PDB file of C-alpha atoms in Angstrom:
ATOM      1  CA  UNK A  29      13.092  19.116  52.478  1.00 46.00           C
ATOM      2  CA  UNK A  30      13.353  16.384  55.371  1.00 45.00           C
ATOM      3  CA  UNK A  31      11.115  14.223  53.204  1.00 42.00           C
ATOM      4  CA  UNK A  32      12.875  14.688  50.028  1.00 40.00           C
ATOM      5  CA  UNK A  33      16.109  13.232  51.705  1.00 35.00           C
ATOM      6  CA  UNK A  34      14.288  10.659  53.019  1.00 35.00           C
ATOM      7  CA  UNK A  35      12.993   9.509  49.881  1.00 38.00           C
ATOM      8  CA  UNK A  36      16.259   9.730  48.462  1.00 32.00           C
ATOM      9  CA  UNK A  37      18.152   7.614  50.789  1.00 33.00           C
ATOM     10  CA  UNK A  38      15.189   5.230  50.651  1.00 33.00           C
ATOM     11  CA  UNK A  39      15.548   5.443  46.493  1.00 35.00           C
ATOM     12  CA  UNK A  40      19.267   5.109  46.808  1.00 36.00           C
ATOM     13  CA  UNK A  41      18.655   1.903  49.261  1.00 34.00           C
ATOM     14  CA  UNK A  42      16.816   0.296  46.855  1.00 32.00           C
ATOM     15  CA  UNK A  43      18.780   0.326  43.827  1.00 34.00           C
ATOM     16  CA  UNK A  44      21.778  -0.657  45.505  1.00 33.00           C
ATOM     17  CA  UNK A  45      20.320  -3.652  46.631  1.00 34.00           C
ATOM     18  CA  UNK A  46      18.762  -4.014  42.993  1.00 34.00           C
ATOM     19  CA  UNK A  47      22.337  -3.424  41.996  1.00 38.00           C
ATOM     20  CA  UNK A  48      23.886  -5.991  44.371  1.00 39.00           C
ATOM     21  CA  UNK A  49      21.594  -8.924  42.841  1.00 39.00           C
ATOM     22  CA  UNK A  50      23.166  -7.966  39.122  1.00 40.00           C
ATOM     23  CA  UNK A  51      26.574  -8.382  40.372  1.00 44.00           C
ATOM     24  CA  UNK A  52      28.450 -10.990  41.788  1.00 45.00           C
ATOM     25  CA  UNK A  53      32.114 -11.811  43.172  1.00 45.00           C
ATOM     26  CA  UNK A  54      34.617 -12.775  41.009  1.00 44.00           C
ATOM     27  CA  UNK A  55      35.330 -16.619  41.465  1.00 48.00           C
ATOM     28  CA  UNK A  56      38.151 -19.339  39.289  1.00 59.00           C
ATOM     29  CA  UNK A  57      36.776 -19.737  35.962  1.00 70.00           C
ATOM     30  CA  UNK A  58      33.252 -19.320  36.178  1.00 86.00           C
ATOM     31  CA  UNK A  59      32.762 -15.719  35.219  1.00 90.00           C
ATOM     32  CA  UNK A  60      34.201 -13.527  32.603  1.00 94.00           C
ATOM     33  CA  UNK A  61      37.560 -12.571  31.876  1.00 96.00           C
ATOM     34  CA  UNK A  62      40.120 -10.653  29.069  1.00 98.00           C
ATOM     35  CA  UNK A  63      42.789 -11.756  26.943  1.00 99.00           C
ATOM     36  CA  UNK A  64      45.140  -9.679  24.951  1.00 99.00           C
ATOM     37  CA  UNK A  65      47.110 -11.432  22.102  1.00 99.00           C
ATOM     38  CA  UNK A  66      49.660  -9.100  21.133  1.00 99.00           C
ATOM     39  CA  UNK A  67      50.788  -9.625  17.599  1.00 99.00           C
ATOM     40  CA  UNK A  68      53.681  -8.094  15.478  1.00 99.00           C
ATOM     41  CA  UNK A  69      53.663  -9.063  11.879  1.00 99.00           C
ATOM     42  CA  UNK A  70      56.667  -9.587   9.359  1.00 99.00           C
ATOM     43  CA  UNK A  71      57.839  -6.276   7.077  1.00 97.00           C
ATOM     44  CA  UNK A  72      55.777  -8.168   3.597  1.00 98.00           C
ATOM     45  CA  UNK A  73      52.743  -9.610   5.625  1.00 98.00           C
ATOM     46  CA  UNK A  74      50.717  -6.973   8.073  1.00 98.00           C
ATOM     47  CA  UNK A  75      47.970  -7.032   4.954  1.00 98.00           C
ATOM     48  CA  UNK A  76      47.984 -10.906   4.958  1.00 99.00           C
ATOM     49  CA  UNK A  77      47.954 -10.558   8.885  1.00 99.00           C
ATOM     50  CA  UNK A  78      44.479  -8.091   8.250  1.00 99.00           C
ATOM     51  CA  UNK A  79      42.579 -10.496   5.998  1.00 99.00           C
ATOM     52  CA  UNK A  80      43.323 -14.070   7.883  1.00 99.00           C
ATOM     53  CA  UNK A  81      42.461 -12.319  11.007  1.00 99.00           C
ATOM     54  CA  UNK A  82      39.079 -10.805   9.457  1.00 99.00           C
ATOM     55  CA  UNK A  83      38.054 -14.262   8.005  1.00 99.00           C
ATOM     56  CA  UNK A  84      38.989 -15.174  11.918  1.00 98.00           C
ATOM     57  CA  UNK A  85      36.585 -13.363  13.381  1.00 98.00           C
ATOM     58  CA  UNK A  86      33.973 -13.640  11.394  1.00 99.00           C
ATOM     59  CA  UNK A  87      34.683 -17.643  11.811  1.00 98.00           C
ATOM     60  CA  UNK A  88      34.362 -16.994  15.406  1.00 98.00           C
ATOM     61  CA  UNK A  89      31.707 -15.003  15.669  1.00 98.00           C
ATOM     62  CA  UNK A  90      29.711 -17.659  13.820  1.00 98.00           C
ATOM     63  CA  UNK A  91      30.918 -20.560  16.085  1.00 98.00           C
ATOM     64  CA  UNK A  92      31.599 -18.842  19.657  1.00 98.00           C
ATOM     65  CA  UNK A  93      28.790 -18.107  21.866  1.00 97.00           C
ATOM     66  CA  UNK A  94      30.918 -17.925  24.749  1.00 97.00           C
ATOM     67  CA  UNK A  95      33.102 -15.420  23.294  1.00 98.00           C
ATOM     68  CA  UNK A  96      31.439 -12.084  24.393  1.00 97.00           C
ATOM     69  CA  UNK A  97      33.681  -9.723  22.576  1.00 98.00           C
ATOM     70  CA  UNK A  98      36.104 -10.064  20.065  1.00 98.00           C
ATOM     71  CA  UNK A  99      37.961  -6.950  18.681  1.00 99.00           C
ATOM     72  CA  UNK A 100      40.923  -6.790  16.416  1.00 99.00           C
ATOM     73  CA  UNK A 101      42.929  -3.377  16.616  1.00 99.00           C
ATOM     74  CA  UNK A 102      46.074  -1.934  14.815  1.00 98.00           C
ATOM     75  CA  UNK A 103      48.896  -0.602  17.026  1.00 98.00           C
ATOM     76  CA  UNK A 104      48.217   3.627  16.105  1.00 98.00           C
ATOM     77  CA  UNK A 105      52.359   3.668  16.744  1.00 98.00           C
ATOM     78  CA  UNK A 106      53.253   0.464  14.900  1.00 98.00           C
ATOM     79  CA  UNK A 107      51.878  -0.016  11.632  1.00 97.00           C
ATOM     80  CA  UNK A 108      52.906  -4.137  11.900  1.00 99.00           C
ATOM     81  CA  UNK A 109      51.337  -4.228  15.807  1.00 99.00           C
ATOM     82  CA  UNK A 110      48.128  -6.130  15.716  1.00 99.00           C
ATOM     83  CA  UNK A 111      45.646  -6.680  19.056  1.00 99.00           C
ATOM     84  CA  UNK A 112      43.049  -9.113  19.973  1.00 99.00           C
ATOM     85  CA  UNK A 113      40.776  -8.235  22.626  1.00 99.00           C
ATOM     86  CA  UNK A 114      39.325 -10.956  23.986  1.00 99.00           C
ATOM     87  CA  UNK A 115      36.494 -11.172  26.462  1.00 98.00           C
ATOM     88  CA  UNK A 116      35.058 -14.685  27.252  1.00 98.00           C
ATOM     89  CA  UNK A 117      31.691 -15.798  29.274  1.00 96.00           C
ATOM     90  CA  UNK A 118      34.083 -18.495  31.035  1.00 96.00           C
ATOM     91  CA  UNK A 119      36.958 -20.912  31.103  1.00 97.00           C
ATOM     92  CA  UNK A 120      34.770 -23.467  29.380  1.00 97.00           C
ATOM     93  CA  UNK A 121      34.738 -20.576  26.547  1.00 98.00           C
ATOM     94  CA  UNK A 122      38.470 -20.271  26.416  1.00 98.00           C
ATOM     95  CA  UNK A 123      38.997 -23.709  26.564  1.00 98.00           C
ATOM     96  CA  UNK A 124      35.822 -24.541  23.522  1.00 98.00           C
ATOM     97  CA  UNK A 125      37.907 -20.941  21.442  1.00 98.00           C
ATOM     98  CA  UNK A 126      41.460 -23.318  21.589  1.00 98.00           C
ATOM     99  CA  UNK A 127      39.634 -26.440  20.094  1.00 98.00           C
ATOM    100  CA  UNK A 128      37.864 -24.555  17.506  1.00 98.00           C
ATOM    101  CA  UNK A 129      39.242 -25.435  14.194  1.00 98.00           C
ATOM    102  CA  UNK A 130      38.228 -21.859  12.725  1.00 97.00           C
ATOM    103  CA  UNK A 131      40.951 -21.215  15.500  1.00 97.00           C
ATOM    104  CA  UNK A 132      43.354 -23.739  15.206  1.00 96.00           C
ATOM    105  CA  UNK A 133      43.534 -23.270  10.926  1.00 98.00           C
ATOM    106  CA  UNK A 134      43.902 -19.577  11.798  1.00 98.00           C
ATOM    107  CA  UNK A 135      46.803 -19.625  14.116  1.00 97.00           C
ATOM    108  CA  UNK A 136      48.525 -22.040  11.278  1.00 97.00           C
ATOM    109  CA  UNK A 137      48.197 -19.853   8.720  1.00 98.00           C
ATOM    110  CA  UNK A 138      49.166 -16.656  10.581  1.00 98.00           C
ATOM    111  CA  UNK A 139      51.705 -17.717  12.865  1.00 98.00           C
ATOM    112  CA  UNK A 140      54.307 -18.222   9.212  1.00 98.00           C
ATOM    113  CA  UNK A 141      53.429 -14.212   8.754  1.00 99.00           C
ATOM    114  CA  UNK A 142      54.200 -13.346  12.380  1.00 99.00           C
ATOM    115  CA  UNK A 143      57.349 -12.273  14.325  1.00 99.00           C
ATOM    116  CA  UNK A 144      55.489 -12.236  17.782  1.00 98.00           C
ATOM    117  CA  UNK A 145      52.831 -13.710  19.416  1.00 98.00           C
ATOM    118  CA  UNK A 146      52.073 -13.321  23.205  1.00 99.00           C
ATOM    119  CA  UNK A 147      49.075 -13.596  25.486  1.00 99.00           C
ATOM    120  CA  UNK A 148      48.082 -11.862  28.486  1.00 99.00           C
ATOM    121  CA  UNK A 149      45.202 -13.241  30.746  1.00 98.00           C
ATOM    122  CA  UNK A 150      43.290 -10.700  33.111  1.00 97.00           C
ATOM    123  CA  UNK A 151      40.696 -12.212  35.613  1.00 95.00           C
ATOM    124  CA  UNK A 152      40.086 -15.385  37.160  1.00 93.00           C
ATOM    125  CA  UNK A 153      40.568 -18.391  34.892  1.00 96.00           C
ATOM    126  CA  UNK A 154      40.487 -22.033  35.562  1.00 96.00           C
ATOM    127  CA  UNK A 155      43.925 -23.747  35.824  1.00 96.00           C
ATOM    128  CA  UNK A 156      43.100 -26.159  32.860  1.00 97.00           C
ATOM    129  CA  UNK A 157      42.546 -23.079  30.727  1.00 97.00           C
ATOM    130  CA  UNK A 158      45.505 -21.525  31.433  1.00 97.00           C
ATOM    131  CA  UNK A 159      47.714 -24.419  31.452  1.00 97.00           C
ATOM    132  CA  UNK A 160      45.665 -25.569  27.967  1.00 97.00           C
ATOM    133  CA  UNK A 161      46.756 -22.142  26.590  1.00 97.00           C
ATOM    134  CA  UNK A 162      50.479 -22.515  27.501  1.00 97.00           C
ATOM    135  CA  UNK A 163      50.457 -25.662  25.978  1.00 96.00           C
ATOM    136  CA  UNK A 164      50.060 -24.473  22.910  1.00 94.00           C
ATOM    137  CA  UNK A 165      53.658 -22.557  23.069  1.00 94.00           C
ATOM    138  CA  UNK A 166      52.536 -19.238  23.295  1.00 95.00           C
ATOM    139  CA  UNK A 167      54.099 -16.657  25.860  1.00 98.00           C
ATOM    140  CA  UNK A 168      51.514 -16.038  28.326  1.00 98.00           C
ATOM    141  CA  UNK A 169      51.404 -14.126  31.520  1.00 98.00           C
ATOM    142  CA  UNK A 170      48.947 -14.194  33.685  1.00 97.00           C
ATOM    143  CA  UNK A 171      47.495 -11.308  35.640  1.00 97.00           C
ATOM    144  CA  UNK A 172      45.540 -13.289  38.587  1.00 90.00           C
ATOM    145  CA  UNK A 173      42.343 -10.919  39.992  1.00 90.00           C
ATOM    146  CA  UNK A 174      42.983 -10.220  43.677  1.00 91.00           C
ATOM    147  CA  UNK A 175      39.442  -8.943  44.479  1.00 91.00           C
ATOM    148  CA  UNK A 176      36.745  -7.576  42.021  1.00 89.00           C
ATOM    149  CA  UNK A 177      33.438  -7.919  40.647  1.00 87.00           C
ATOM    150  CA  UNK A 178      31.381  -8.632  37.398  1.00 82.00           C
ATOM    151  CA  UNK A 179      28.289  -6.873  36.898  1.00 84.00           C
ATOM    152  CA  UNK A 180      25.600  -8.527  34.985  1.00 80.00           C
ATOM    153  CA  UNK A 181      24.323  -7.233  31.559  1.00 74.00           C
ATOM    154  CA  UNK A 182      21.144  -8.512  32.480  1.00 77.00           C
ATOM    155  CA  UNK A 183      18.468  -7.162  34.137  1.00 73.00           C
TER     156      UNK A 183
END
């Protein structure tokens, strides 16, 4: 039994220390991060709201590498509450997503159908991202990471 603990804790050792070299600390804009766009659409236009943000993300998808996830969801309480989830690679990601012009047509074209439109930020985002994001005119609040981690997808 002695041995079998032993080899355990030497087992354990090991991939926590293969662990530790897929993860790293969480440093200003250089690793990933989430934004949430909350949207809530006019009475007449949560369908048109639907299909510009579908041709969106498809748009996106094609054009984005840095965008690592991209989700659109439906409020299950408020049938004209929309939801981005956002996660990007990096700050240079968030910054390359505002200068996209699949982006910048889309935010034209919704923005008429809209009553709402804020952003939240979650992690640890370069300055010039954020401030490029507020520039824009869109409420945004941003939730600053303390202390943290990202794990690599990656072996």
């Amino acid at each position: 039994m002695k041995y079998y603990l032993i080899g355990f804790i030497l087992l354990m050792s090991t991939s926590v220390a293969l662990a530790d070299n897929h993860e790293s600390e969480v440093g200003y804009g250089g690793k990933p991060f989430v934004l949430i766009a909350r949207m809530q659409s006019k009475l007449e236009s949560a369908n048109d709201v639907v299909e510009l943000s579908g041709l969106a993300d498809k748009a996106v998808k094609a054009s984005e590498p840095g965008m690592l996830l991209h989700t659109f969801e439906q409020d299950p309480h408020d049938p004209l509450g929309f939801v981005w989830t956002e996660v990007y690679a990096d700050s240079a990601a968030l910054i390359f997503h505002l200068e996209n012009p699949p982006l910048q047509n889309y935010l034209s074209e919704v923005s008429p159908l809209l009553d709402s439109f804020t952003v939240e930020l979650y992690g640890s985002v370069s300055e010039e991202a954020v401030q490029m994001l507020r520039a824009t005119g869109t409420p945004t609040t941003h939730y600053e990471t303390k202390f943290g981690y990202v794990r690599s997808l990656t072996p």
